[in-house]
Tab-separated table of C-alpha atoms and ligand atoms in Angstrom:
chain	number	residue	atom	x	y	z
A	1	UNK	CA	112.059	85.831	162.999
A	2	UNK	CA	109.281	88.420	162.208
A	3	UNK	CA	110.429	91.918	160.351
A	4	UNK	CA	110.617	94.776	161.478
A	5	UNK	CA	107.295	96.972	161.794
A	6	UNK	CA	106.227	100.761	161.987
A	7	UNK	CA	105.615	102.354	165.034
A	8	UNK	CA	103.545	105.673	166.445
A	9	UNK	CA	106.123	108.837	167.509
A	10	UNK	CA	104.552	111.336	169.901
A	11	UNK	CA	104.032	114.301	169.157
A	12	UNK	CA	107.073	117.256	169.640
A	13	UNK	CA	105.017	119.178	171.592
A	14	UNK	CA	101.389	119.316	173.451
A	15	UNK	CA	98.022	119.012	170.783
A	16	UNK	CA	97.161	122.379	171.387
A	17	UNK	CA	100.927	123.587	170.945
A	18	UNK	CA	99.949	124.907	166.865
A	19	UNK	CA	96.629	126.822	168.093
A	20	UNK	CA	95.333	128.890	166.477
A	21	UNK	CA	97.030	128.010	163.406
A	22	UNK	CA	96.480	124.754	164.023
A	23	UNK	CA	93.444	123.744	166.799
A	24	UNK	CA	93.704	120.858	169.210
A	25	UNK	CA	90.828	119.116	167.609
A	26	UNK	CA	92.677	118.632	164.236
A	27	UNK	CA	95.697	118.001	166.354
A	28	UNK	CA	94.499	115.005	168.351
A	29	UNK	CA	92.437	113.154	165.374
A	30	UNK	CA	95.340	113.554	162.698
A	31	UNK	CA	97.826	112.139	164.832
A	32	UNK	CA	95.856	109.757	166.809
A	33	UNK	CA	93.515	108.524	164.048
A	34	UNK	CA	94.879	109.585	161.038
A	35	UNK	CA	98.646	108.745	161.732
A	36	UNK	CA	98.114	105.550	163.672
A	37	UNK	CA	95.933	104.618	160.606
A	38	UNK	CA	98.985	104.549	158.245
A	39	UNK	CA	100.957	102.700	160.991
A	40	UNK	CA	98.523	100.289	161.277
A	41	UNK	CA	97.898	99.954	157.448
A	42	UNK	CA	101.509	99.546	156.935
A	43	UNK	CA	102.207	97.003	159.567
A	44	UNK	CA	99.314	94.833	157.808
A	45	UNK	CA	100.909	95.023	154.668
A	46	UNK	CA	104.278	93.805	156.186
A	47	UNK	CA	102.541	91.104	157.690
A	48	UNK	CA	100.504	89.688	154.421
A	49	UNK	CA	104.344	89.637	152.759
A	50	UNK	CA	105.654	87.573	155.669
A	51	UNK	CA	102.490	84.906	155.324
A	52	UNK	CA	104.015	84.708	151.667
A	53	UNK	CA	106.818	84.214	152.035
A	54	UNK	CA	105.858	81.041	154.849
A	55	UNK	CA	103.209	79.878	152.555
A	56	UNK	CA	104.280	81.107	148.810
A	57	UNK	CA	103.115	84.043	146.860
A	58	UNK	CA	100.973	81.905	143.994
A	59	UNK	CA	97.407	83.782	144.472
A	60	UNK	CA	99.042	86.626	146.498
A	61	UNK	CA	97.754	90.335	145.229
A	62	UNK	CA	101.283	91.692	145.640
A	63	UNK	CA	100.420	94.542	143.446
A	64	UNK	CA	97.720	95.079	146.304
A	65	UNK	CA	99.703	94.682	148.786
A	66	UNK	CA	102.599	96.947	147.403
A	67	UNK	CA	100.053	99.652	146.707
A	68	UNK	CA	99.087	99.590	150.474
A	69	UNK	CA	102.370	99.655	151.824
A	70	UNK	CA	103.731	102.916	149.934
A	71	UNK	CA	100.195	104.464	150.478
A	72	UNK	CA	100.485	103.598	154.354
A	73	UNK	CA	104.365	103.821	154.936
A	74	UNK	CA	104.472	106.827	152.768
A	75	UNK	CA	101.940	108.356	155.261
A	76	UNK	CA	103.527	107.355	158.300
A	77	UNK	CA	106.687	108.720	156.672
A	78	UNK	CA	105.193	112.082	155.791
A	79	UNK	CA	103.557	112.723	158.917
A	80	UNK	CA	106.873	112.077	160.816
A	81	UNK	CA	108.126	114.662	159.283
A	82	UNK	CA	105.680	116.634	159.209
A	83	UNK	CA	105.223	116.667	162.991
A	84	UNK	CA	108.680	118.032	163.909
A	85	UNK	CA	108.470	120.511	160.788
A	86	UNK	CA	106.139	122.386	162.748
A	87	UNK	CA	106.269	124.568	166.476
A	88	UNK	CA	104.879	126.423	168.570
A	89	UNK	CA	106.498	129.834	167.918
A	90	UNK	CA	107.446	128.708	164.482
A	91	UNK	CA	107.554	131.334	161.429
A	92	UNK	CA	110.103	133.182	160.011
A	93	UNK	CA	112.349	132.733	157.734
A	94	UNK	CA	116.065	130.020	157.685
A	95	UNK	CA	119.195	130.433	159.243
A	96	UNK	CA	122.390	128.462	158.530
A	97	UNK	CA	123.767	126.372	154.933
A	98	UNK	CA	119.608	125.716	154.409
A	99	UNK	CA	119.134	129.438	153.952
A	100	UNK	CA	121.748	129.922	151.344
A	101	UNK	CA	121.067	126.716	149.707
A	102	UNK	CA	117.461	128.376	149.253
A	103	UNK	CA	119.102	131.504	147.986
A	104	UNK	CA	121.363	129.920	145.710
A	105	UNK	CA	118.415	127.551	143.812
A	106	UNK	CA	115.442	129.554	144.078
A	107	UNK	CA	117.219	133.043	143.600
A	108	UNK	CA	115.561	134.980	147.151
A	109	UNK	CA	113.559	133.537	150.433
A	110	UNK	CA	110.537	134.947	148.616
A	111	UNK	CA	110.715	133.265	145.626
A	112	UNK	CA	111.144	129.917	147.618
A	113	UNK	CA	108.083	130.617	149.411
A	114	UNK	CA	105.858	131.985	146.229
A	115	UNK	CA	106.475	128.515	144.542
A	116	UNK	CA	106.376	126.069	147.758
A	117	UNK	CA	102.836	127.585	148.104
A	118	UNK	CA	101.961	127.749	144.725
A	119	UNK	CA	103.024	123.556	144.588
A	120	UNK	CA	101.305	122.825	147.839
A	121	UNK	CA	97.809	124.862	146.879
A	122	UNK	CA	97.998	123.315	143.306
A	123	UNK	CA	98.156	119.802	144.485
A	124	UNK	CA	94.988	117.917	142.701
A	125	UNK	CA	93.158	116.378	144.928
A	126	UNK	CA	94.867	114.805	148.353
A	127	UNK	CA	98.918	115.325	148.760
A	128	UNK	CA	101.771	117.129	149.724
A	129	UNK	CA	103.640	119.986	148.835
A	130	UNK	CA	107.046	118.987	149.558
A	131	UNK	CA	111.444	120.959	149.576
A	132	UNK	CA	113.468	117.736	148.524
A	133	UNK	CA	117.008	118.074	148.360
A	134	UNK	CA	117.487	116.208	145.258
A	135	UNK	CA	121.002	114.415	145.362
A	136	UNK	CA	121.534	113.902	141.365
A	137	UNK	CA	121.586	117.359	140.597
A	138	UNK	CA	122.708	118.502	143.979
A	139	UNK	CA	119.794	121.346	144.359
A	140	UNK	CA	116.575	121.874	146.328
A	141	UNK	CA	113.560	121.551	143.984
A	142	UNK	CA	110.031	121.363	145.046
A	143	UNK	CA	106.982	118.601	144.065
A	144	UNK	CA	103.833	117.592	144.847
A	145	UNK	CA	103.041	114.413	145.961
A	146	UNK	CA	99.638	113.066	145.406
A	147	UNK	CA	98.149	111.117	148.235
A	148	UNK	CA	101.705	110.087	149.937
A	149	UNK	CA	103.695	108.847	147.516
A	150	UNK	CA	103.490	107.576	143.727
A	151	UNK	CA	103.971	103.922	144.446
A	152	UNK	CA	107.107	104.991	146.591
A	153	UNK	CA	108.071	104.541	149.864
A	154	UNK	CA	108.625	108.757	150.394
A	155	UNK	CA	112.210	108.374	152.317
A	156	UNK	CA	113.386	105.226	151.303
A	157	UNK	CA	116.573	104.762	149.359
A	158	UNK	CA	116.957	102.186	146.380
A	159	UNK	CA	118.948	99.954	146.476
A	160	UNK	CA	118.715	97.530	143.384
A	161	UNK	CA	116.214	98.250	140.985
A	162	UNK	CA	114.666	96.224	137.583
A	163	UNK	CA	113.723	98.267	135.060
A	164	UNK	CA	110.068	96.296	133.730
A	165	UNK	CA	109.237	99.210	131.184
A	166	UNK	CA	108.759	97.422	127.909
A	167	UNK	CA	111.557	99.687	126.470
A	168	UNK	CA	113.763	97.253	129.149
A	169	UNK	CA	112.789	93.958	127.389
A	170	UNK	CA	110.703	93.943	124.738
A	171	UNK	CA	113.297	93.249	122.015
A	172	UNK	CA	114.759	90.054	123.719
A	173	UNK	CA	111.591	88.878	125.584
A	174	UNK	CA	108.801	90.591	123.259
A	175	UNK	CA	105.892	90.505	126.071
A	176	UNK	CA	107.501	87.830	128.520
A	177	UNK	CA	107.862	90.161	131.189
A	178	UNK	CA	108.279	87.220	133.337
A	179	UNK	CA	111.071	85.317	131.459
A	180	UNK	CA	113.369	88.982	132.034
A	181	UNK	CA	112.579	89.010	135.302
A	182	UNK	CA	113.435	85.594	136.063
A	183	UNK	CA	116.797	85.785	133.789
A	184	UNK	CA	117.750	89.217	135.072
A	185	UNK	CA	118.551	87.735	138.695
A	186	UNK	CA	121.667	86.372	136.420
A	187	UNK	CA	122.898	89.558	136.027
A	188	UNK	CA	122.711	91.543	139.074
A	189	UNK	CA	125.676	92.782	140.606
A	190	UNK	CA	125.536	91.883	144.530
A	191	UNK	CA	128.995	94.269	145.367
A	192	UNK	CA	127.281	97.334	144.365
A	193	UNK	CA	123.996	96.856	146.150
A	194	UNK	CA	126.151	96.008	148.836
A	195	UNK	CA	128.206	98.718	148.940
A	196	UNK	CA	124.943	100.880	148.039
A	197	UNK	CA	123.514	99.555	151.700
A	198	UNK	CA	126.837	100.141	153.483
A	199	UNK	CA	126.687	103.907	152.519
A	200	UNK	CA	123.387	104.411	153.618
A	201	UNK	CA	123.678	102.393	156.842
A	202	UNK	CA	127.065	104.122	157.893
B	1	MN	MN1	97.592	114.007	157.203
């Protein structure tokens, strides 16, 4: 059975909905060139995984093919949101548990606003500047995000992770990155990822 793939949203509202902050022009190419770009790009990375796994990965560029799904998946991820972040009309400043969340992490609205655009015009090169509600520390922060992602999937939550830093291995495996991975399967503990993809399903 083939996976699942990405897929084009419409757009909230009519191309020319953003004018004249936004014009139609940049309207229609970003989300029907640009956007269906990253779908596309996505959905081709997908697919050179599935081959793989029919045919085996010896002589597969996985680290290619990784790169190019959380460069494409990231994009269709960002642009989704970035769509419905926008409207005509649009401006002004929060109401509701958003607006004293703000207040309570970045002191006043203004503050907020000084260093979202300060992130988002200091961006080097291509990116993002991006409000996360980050869950750890149970605050709003803001970050930049250079081209879509870092080698992330923007949006996506983990669910088992290896740690392959040296720091991880190097005592018991000295270089054989390889031999940890292969011997850390042994370890893993199945309940909690499980329970880990109940939560976020529910
Ligand atoms: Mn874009």
């Amino acid at each position: 059975m083939p996976g699942k793939r990405y897929s084009l949203p419409n757009l909230p509202y009519k191309y020319n909905a953003l004018e004249p902050t936004i014009s139609e022009k940049i309207m229609t190419l970003h989300h029907d060139k640009h956007h269906l770009a990253y779908v596309n790009g996505a959905n081709a990375a997908l697919d050179k995984l599935e081959k793989a796994r029919q045919t085996g990965f010896a002589g597969i560029d996985v680290r290619g093919i990784s790169r190019d799904l959380a460069f494409n998946a990231s994009g269709h991820t960002m642009h989704s949101l970035f769509w419905p972040n926008m409207k005509q009309g649009g401006g002004g400043t929060p109401g509701g548990r958003i607006a004293d969340q703000i207040n309570k992490d970045f002191g006043k609205f203004d503050s907020f606003k000084e260093q979202f655009g300060n992130t988002a015009k200091q961006v080097e090169g291509s990116g993002w500047g991006i409000l996360a509600y980050e869950p750890a520390s149970d605050q709003l922060i803001t970050l930049q995000a250079e081209k879509h992602m870092d080698l992330a999937v923007q949006g996506m939550t983990p669910l088992l992770a290896v740690d392959v830093w040296e720091h991880a291995y190097y005592l018991d495996y000295v270089n054989d990155r390889a031999k940890y991975v292969d011997a850390w399967w042994n370890v893993v503990n199945w309940d909690d990822v499980a329970a880990r993809f109940d939560k976020v399903r529910k």
